[in-house]
XYZ file of C-alpha atoms in Angstrom:
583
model
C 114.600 60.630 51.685
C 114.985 64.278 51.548
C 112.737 66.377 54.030
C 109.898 68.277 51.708
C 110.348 71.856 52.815
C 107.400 74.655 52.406
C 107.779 78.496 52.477
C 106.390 81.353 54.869
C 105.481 84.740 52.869
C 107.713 87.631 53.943
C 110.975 87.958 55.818
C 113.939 89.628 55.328
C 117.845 88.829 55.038
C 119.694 91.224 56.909
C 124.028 90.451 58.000
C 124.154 87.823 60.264
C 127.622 89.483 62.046
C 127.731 85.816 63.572
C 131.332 84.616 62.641
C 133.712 86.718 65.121
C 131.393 84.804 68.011
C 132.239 80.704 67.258
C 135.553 81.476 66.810
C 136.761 79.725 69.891
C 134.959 77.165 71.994
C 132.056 77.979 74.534
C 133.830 79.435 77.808
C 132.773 79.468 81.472
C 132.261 82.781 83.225
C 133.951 83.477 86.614
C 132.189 83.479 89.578
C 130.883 87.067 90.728
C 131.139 88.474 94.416
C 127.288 88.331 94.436
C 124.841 86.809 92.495
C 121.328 88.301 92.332
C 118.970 85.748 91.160
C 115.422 86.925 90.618
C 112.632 84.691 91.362
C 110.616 85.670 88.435
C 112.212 84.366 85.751
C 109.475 82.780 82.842
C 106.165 83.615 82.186
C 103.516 82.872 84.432
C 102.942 83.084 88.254
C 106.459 84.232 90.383
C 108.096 81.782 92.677
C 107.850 81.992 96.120
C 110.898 82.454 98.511
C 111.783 79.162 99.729
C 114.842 80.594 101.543
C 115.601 83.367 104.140
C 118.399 86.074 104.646
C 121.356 84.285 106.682
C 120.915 80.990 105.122
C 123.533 79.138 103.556
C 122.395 77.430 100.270
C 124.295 74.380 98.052
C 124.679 74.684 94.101
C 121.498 73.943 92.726
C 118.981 74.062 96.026
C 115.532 75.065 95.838
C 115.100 79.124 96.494
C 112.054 79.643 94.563
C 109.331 77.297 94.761
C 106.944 77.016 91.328
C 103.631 79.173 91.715
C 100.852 77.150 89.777
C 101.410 75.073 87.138
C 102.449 77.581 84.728
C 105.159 78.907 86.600
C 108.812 77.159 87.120
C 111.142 77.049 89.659
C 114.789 78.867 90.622
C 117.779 77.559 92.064
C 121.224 78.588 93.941
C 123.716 78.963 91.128
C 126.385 78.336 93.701
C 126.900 77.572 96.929
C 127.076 79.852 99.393
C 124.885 82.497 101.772
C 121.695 84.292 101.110
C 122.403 88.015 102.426
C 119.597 89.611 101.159
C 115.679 89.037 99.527
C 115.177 92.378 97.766
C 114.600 93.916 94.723
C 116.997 94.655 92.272
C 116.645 96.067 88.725
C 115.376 93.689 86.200
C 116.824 93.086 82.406
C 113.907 94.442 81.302
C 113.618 97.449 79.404
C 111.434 98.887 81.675
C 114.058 98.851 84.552
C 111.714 98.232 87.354
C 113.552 95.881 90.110
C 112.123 92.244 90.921
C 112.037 90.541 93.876
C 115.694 88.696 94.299
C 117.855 86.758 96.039
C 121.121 87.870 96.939
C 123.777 85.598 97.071
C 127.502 85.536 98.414
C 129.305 82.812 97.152
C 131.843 80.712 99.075
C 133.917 79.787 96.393
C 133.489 76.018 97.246
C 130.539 75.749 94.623
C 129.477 72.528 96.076
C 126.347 70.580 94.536
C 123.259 69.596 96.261
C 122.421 65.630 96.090
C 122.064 64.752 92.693
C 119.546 62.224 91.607
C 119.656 60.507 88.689
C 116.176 59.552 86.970
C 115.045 57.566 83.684
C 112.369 59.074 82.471
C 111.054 55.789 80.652
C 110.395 54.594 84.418
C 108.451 56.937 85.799
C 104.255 57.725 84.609
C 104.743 61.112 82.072
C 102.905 63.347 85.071
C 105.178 63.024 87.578
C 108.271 63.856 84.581
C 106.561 67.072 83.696
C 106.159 67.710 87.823
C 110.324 67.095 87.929
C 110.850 69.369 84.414
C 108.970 72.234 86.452
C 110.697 72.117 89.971
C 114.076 71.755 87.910
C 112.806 75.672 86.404
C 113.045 74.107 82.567
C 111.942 76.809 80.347
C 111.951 77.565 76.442
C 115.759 79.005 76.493
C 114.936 80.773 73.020
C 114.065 83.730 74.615
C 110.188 83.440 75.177
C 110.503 81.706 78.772
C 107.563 79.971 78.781
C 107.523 76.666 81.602
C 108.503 73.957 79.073
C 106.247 71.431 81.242
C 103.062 73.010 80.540
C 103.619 72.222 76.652
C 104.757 68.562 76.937
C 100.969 67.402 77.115
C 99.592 66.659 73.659
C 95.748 67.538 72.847
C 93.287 64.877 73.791
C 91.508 64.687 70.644
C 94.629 65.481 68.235
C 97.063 62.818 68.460
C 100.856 64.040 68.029
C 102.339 64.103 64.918
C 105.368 66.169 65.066
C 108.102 67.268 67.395
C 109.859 70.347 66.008
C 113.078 71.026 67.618
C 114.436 74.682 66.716
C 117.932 75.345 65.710
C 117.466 77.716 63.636
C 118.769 80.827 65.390
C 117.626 83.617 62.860
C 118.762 86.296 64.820
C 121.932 88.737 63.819
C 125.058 88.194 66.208
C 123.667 85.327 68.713
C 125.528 82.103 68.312
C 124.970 80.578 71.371
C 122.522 77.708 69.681
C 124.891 77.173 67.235
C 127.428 76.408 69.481
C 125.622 74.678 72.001
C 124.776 72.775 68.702
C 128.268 71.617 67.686
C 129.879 70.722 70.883
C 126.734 68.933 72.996
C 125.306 67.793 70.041
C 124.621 64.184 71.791
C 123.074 65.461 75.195
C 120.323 67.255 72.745
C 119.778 64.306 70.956
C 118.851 62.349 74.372
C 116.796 65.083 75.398
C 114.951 64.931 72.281
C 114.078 62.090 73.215
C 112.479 62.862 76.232
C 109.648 65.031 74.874
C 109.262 63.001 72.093
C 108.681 60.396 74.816
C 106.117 62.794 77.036
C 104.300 63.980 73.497
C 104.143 60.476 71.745
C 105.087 62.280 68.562
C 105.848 59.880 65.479
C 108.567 62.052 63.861
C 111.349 64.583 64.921
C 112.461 67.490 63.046
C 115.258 69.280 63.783
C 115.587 72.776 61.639
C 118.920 74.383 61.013
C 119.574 77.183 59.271
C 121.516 76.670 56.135
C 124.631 79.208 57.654
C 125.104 76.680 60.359
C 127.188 74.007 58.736
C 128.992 73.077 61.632
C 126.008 72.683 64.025
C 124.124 70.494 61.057
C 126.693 67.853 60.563
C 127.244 67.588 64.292
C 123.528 66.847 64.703
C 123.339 64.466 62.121
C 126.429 62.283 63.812
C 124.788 62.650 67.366
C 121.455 61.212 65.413
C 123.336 58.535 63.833
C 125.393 57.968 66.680
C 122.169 56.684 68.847
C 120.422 55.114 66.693
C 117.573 57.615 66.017
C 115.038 58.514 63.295
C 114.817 62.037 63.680
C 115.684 63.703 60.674
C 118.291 67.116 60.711
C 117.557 69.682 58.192
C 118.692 72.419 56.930
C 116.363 75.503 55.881
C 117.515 78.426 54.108
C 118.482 81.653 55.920
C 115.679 83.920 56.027
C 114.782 85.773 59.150
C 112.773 85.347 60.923
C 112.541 81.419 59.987
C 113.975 80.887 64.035
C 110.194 82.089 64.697
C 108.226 78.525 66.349
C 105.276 79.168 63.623
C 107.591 80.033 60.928
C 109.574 77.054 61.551
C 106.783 75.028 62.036
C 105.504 76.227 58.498
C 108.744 75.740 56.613
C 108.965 71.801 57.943
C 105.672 70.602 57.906
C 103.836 73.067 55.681
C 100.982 73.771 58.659
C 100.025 77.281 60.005
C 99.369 78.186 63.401
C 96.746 80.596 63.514
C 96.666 82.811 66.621
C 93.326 81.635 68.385
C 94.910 77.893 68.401
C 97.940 76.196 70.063
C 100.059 74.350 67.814
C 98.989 71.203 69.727
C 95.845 71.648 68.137
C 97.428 70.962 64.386
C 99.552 67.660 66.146
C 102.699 69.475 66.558
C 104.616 71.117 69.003
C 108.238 72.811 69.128
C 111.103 73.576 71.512
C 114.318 75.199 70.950
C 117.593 73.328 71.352
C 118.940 74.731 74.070
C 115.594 73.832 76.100
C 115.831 70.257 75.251
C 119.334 70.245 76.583
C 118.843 71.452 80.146
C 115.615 69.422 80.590
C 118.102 65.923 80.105
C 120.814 67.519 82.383
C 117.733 67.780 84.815
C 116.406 64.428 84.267
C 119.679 62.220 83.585
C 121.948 64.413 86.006
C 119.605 65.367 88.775
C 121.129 69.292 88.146
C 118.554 71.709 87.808
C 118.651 75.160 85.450
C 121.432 77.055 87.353
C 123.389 78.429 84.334
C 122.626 78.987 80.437
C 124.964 80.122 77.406
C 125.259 83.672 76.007
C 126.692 85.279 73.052
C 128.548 88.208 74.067
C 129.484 89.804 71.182
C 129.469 93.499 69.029
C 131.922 96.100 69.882
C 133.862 93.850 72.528
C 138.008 92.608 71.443
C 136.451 89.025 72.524
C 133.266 88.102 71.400
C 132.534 84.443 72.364
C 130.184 82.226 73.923
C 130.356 82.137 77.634
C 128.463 79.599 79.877
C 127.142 81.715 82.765
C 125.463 81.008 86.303
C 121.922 83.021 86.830
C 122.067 85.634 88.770
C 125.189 87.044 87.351
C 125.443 91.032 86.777
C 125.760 91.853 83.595
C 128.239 94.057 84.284
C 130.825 91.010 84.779
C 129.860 89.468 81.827
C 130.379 92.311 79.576
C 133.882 92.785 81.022
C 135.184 89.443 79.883
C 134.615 90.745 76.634
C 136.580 93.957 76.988
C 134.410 96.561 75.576
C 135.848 98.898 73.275
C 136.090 102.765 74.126
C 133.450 103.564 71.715
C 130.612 101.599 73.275
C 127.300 103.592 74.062
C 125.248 100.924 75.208
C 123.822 97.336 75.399
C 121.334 94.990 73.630
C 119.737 91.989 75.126
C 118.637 89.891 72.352
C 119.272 89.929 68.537
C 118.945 93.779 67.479
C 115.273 92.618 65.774
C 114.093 91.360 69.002
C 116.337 93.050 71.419
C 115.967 96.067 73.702
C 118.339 97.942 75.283
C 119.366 97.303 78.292
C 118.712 99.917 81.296
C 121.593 98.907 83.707
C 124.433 96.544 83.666
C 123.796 95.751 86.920
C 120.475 94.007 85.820
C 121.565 90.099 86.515
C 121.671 87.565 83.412
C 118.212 85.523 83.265
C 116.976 82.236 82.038
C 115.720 84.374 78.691
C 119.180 86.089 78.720
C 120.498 84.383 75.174
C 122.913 87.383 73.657
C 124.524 90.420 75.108
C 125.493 93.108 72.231
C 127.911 95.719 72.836
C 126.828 98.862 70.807
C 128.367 102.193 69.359
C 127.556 104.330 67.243
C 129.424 103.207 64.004
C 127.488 99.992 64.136
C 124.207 100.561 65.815
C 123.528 104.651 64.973
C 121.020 106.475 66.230
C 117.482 105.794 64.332
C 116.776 108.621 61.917
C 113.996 111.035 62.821
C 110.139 109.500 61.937
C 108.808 110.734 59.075
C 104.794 110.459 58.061
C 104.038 106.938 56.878
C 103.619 107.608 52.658
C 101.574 103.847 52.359
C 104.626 102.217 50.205
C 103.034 98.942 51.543
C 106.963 97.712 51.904
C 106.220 96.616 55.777
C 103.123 94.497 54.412
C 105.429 92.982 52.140
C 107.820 91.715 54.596
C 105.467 90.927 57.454
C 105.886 86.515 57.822
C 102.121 86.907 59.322
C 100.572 88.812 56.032
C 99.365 91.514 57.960
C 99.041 95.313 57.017
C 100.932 96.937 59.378
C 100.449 100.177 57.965
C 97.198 100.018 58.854
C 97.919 98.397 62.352
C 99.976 101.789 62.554
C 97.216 104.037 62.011
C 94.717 102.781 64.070
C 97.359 102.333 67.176
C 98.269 105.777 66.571
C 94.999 106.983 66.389
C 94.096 105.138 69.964
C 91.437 103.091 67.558
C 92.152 99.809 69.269
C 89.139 97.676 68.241
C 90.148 98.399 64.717
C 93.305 96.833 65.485
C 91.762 93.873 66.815
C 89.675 93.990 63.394
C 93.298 93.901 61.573
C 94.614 90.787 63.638
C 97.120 92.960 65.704
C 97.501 89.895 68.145
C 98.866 87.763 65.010
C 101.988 90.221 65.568
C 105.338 88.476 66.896
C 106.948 91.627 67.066
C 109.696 90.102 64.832
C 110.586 93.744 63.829
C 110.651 93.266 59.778
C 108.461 95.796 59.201
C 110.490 98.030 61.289
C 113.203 97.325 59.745
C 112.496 97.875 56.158
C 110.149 100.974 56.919
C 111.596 104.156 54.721
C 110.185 106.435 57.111
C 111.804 105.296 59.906
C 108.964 104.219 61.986
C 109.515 102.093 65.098
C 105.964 100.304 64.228
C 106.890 97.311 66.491
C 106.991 100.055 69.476
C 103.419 101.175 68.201
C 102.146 97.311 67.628
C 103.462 96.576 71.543
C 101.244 100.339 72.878
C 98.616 98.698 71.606
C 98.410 95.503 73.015
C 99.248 96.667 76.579
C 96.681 99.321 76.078
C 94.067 95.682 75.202
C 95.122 94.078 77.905
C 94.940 97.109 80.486
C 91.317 97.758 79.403
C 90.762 94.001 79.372
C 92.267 93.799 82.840
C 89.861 96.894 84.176
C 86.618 95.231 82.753
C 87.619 91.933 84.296
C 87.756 93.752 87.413
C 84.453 95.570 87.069
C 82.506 92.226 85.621
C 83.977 90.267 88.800
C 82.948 93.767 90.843
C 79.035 93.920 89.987
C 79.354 89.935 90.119
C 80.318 90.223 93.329
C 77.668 93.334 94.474
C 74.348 91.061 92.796
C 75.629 87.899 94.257
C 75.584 89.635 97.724
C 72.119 90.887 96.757
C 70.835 87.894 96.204
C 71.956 86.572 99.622
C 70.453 89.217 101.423
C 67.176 88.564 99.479
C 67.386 85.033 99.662
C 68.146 85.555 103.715
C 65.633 87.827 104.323
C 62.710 85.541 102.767
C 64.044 82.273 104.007
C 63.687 84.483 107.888
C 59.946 85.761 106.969
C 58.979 82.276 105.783
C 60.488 80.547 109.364
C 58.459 83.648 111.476
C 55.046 82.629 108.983
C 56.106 78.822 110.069
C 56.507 79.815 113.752
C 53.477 81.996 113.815
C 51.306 78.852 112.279
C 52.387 76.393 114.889
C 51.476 78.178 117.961
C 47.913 79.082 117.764
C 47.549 75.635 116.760
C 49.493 74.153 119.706
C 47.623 76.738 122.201
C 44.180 77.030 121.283
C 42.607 73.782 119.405
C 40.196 74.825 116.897
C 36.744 73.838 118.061
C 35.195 70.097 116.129
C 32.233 70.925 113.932
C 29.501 68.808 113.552
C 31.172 67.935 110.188
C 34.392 67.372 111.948
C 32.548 65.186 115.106
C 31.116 62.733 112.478
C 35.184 61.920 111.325
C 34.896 64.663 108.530
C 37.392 67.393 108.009
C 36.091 70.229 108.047
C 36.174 72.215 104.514
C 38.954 75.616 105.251
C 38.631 78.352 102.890
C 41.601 79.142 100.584
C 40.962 82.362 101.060
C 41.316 82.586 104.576
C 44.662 81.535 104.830
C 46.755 84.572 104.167
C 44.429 86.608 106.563
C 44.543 83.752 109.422
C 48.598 84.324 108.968
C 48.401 87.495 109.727
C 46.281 88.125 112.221
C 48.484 84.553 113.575
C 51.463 86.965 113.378
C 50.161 89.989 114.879
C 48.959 88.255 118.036
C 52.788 86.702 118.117
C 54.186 89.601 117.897
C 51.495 91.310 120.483
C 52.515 88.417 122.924
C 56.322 89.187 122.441
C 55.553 92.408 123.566
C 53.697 91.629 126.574
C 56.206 89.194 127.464
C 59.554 91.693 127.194
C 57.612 94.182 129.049
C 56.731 91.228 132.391
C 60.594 90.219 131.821
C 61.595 94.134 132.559
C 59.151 94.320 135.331
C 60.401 91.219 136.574
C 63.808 92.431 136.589
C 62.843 95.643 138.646
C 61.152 93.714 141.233
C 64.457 91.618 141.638
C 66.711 94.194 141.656
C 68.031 95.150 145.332
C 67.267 98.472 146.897
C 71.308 99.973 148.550
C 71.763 101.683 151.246
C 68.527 101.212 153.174
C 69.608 99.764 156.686
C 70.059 102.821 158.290
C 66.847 105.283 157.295
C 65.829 108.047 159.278
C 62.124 108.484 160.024
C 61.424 110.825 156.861
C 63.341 108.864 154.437
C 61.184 106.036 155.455
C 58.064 107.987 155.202
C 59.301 109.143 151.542
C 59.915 106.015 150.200
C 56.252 104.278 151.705
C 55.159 107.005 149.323
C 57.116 106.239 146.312
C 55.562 102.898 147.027
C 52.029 103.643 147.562
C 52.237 105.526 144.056
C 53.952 102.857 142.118
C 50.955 100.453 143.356
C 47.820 103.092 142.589
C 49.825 103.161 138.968
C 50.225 99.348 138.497
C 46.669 98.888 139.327
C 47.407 96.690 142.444
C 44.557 96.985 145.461
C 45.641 98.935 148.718
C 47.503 97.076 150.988
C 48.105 94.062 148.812
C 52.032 95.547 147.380
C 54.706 94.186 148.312
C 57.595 95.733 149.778
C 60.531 95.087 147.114
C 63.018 92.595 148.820
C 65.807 94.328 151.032
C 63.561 97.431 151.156
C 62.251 99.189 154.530
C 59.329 98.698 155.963
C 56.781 100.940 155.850
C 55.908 102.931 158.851
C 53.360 102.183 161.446
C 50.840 104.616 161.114
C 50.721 106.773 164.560
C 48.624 109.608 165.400
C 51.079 111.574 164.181
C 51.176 110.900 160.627
């Protein structure tokens, strides 16, 4: 039974350029001098070091341990020592280094302990723990922890696994190939997350341009006994899209306020499905991935190439032609260029493209948008993003938001078929970081003021919690001191009747008398104190001295109050003189 396919609106068909790559089989890339493996590699929180300068590491040992759940792991590519935990430039097209760990490799490239593990034996939990500490992530560019999608909604049973082999992009192969010669260790992975998901049916989506990669699939699926079923969907790009793909096989759209989970299906791309059963069935975590190197090189091929590698070394197994100006990562819809070819080759690394200027020119000036409506055409979401345009241009963001700018995935169509020459995706993308700047800012001023009344409230609370113990206190001690006196009422076994009234004012004048008392007492502690305190140097007084200080004494008592004659000399003092007839 044939597969029922459905359409998406849009899309365009632009060369594919993907022969001169899958002419020869996937290779493996040399080992650099020094690997530089950053520890943010997926989206989500960044790894932790796990390892320190001067340590020597094994192939496939833990050097970045998984922040959070939605975060993934990194691993030694090789063995060898770490020299360095710095940061190097990123392949990102903003250039800005990342925390890394530099590696010197000691050519042995000797494996950690490898543990072998059957999925079906262990509760789904602890499989999703393993998927994340072995750093599985979608390999189709987007890099997001694989784990945290393998749990199905609670209240939507699973319907449908999607598995994505599309690969709509211009000039990447590396799916394609990874297709047709590990064809069966796809299939078994498969059937892990259709394991973990509970999903009834499998779909695996091939573009039609793919022949080779479709009839391998099919014998791997025959070849184990499966039921998934391998189809083929025309070439349109972007069909490699997750929504679009889900769309074309099962006829349901993802809207962007749901997860697909939400509609019973879910989708991974082929090369993601791959690495989780190496990690599972092999015990060998993510240490290496497959890239197209291809454009204006004399060799374009597939190369299978440890993390952490510099781009740099790739590229020269290609052998770059003279004319080359620079270098995509990605397809050239998705792609940016790259800022260094020292950046290092990433889990989202997928194609390397060698440009110059007879195949990738420089972008004609922009002209003023004249409204053709050609990008709404085109757009696979059915947005307007002329009007998206206009309102990023014009800094109008909540009318972007109005216009459903986050239903975007940047696949560059518009872009691409614009007759003004307008990079809109580069407008779309200043938008949304502009959204989530000013989102990030309020955050941080709601949680601010949160923060500032919260503390407001404890000093309130704090403060009337204290003036309701002192009214407590204040109560209890008149009552304790001074009984009130029995009235006749009272005598006779009565109570006697209190006025409600005179509460508050009994309180206060309760309070003012403590607070009299505390007064009186401080002041007997201090005088206390001075009485206690030992006069110095008073052994050896001369006659006048002694005179002086029966003085000093006799005018401290007539101040205190004290009767003549009945003050005490302070302790250690002199003793007064004896009166003579001289004095």
């Amino acid at each position: 039974m044939l597969q029922r396919l459905f359409g998406f609106k849009g899309g365009v068909k632009p060369q594919t350029h993907k022969a001169p790559s899958v002419q020869e089989p996937i290779g493996e890339a040399p080992l650099p001098a020094r690997l530089y493996v950053p520890l943010h590699q997926s989206i989500g929180g960044a790894p932790t070091p796990r390892v320190e300068a001067g340590e020597d590491v094994l192939k496939g040992q833990l050097i970045g341990g998984a922040d959070g759940w939605v975060s993934a792991a990194v691993h030694a590519p090789t063995s060898g020592k770490v020299v360095a935990i710095v940061d190097h430039v990123a392949a990102h097209p903003s250039g800005l280094p990342t925390l890394s760990v530099v590696i010197e490799p000691d050519g042995r490239d000797e494996w950690i302990a490898r543990t072998p593990l059957d999925h079906r034996s262990l509760p789904p939990e602890r499989v999703r723990e393993l998927l994340r500490d072995a750093g599985v992530v979608g390999l189709g560019g987007a890099a997001f922890p694989s784990h945290a999608k393998l749990t199905a909604a609670r209240s939507v049973p699973m319907e449908d696994l999607v598995i994505n082999g599309a690969e709509c992009e211009p000039y990447m192969t590396c799916d394609d190939m990874l297709m047709r010669e590990r064809a069966e260790e796809i299939v078994r992975g498969i059937a892990i997350f259709r394991d973990l998901l509970g999903a009834r049916r499998v779909l695996i989506g091939i573009e039609d341009n793919k022949p080779e990669a479709v009839a391998a699939m099919q014998a791997a699926v025959c070849g184990l006994a499966e039921d998934y079923e391998v189809v083929a969907v025309p070439t349109r790009y972007p069909a490699g899209g997750a929504k679009q793909l889900i769309r074309v096989l099962t006829g349901k759209e993802v809207p962007a306020s749901k997860r697909s989970t939400e509609l019973a299906v879910q989708c991974f791309n082929v090369a993601t499905v791959y690495t989780a059963y190496r990690a599972l069935a092999h015990g060998e975590p993510v240490v290496s991935r497959i890239v197209t190197l291809t454009g204006n090189v004399e060799r374009p091929r597939n190369w299978e190439v440890r993390l952490g590698t510099p781009l740099g070394d790739l590229v020269a197994l290609g052998r770059p032609k003279a004319d080359t100006s620079r270098y995509l990562m990605g397809g050239p819809m998705m792609g940016f260029a790259l800022p260094s070819l020292e950046a290092p080759v990433v889990k989202a690394t997928n194609c390397i493209i060698a440009a110059a200027p007879t195949t990738f020119p420089a972008s004609p000036p922009e002209m003023p948008c004249i409204r053709c409506g050609a990008c709404a055409e085109v757009c696979p979401h059915e947005l307007q993003p002329f009007e998206l345009y206009w309102f990023a241009r014009a800094r109008n963001f909540g009318k972007t938001q109005e216009y459903y700018l986050f239903d975007c995935i940047e696949c560059g169509c518009c872009s691409y078929v614009c007759p003004s020459h307008i990079p809109l995706v580069q407008y779309f993308r200043f938008a949304k970081s502009e959204i989530w700047a000013r989102e990030r800012e309020k955050n941080a001023a709601d949680a601010a003021k949160a923060r500032f009344e919260l503390r407001n409230a404890r000093e309130e609370r704090d403060k009337a919690e204290k003036a309701e113990r002192l009214a407590r206190s204040a109560a209890a001690r008149p009552a304790e001191k001074k009984p009130a006196p029995a009235s006749a009422e009272t005598a006779a076994g009565q109570p006697a009747a209190v006025p409600v009234d005179a509460a508050p004012a009994a309180l206060a004048v309760d309070a003012e008398a403590v607070k009299k008392a505390t007064i009186v007492a401080a002041m007997e502690r201090a005088r206390a104190q001075r009485e206690a305190a030992q006069p110095r140097n008073t052994e050896q007084l001369s006659r006048e001295q002694q005179q002086e200080i029966a003085a000093i004494e006799a005018r401290r008592a007539r101040v205190a109050g004290d009767p003549p004659g009945t003050r005490t000399t302070r302790p250690g003092s002199a003793p007064p003189p004896a009166e003579t007839g001289d004095s």
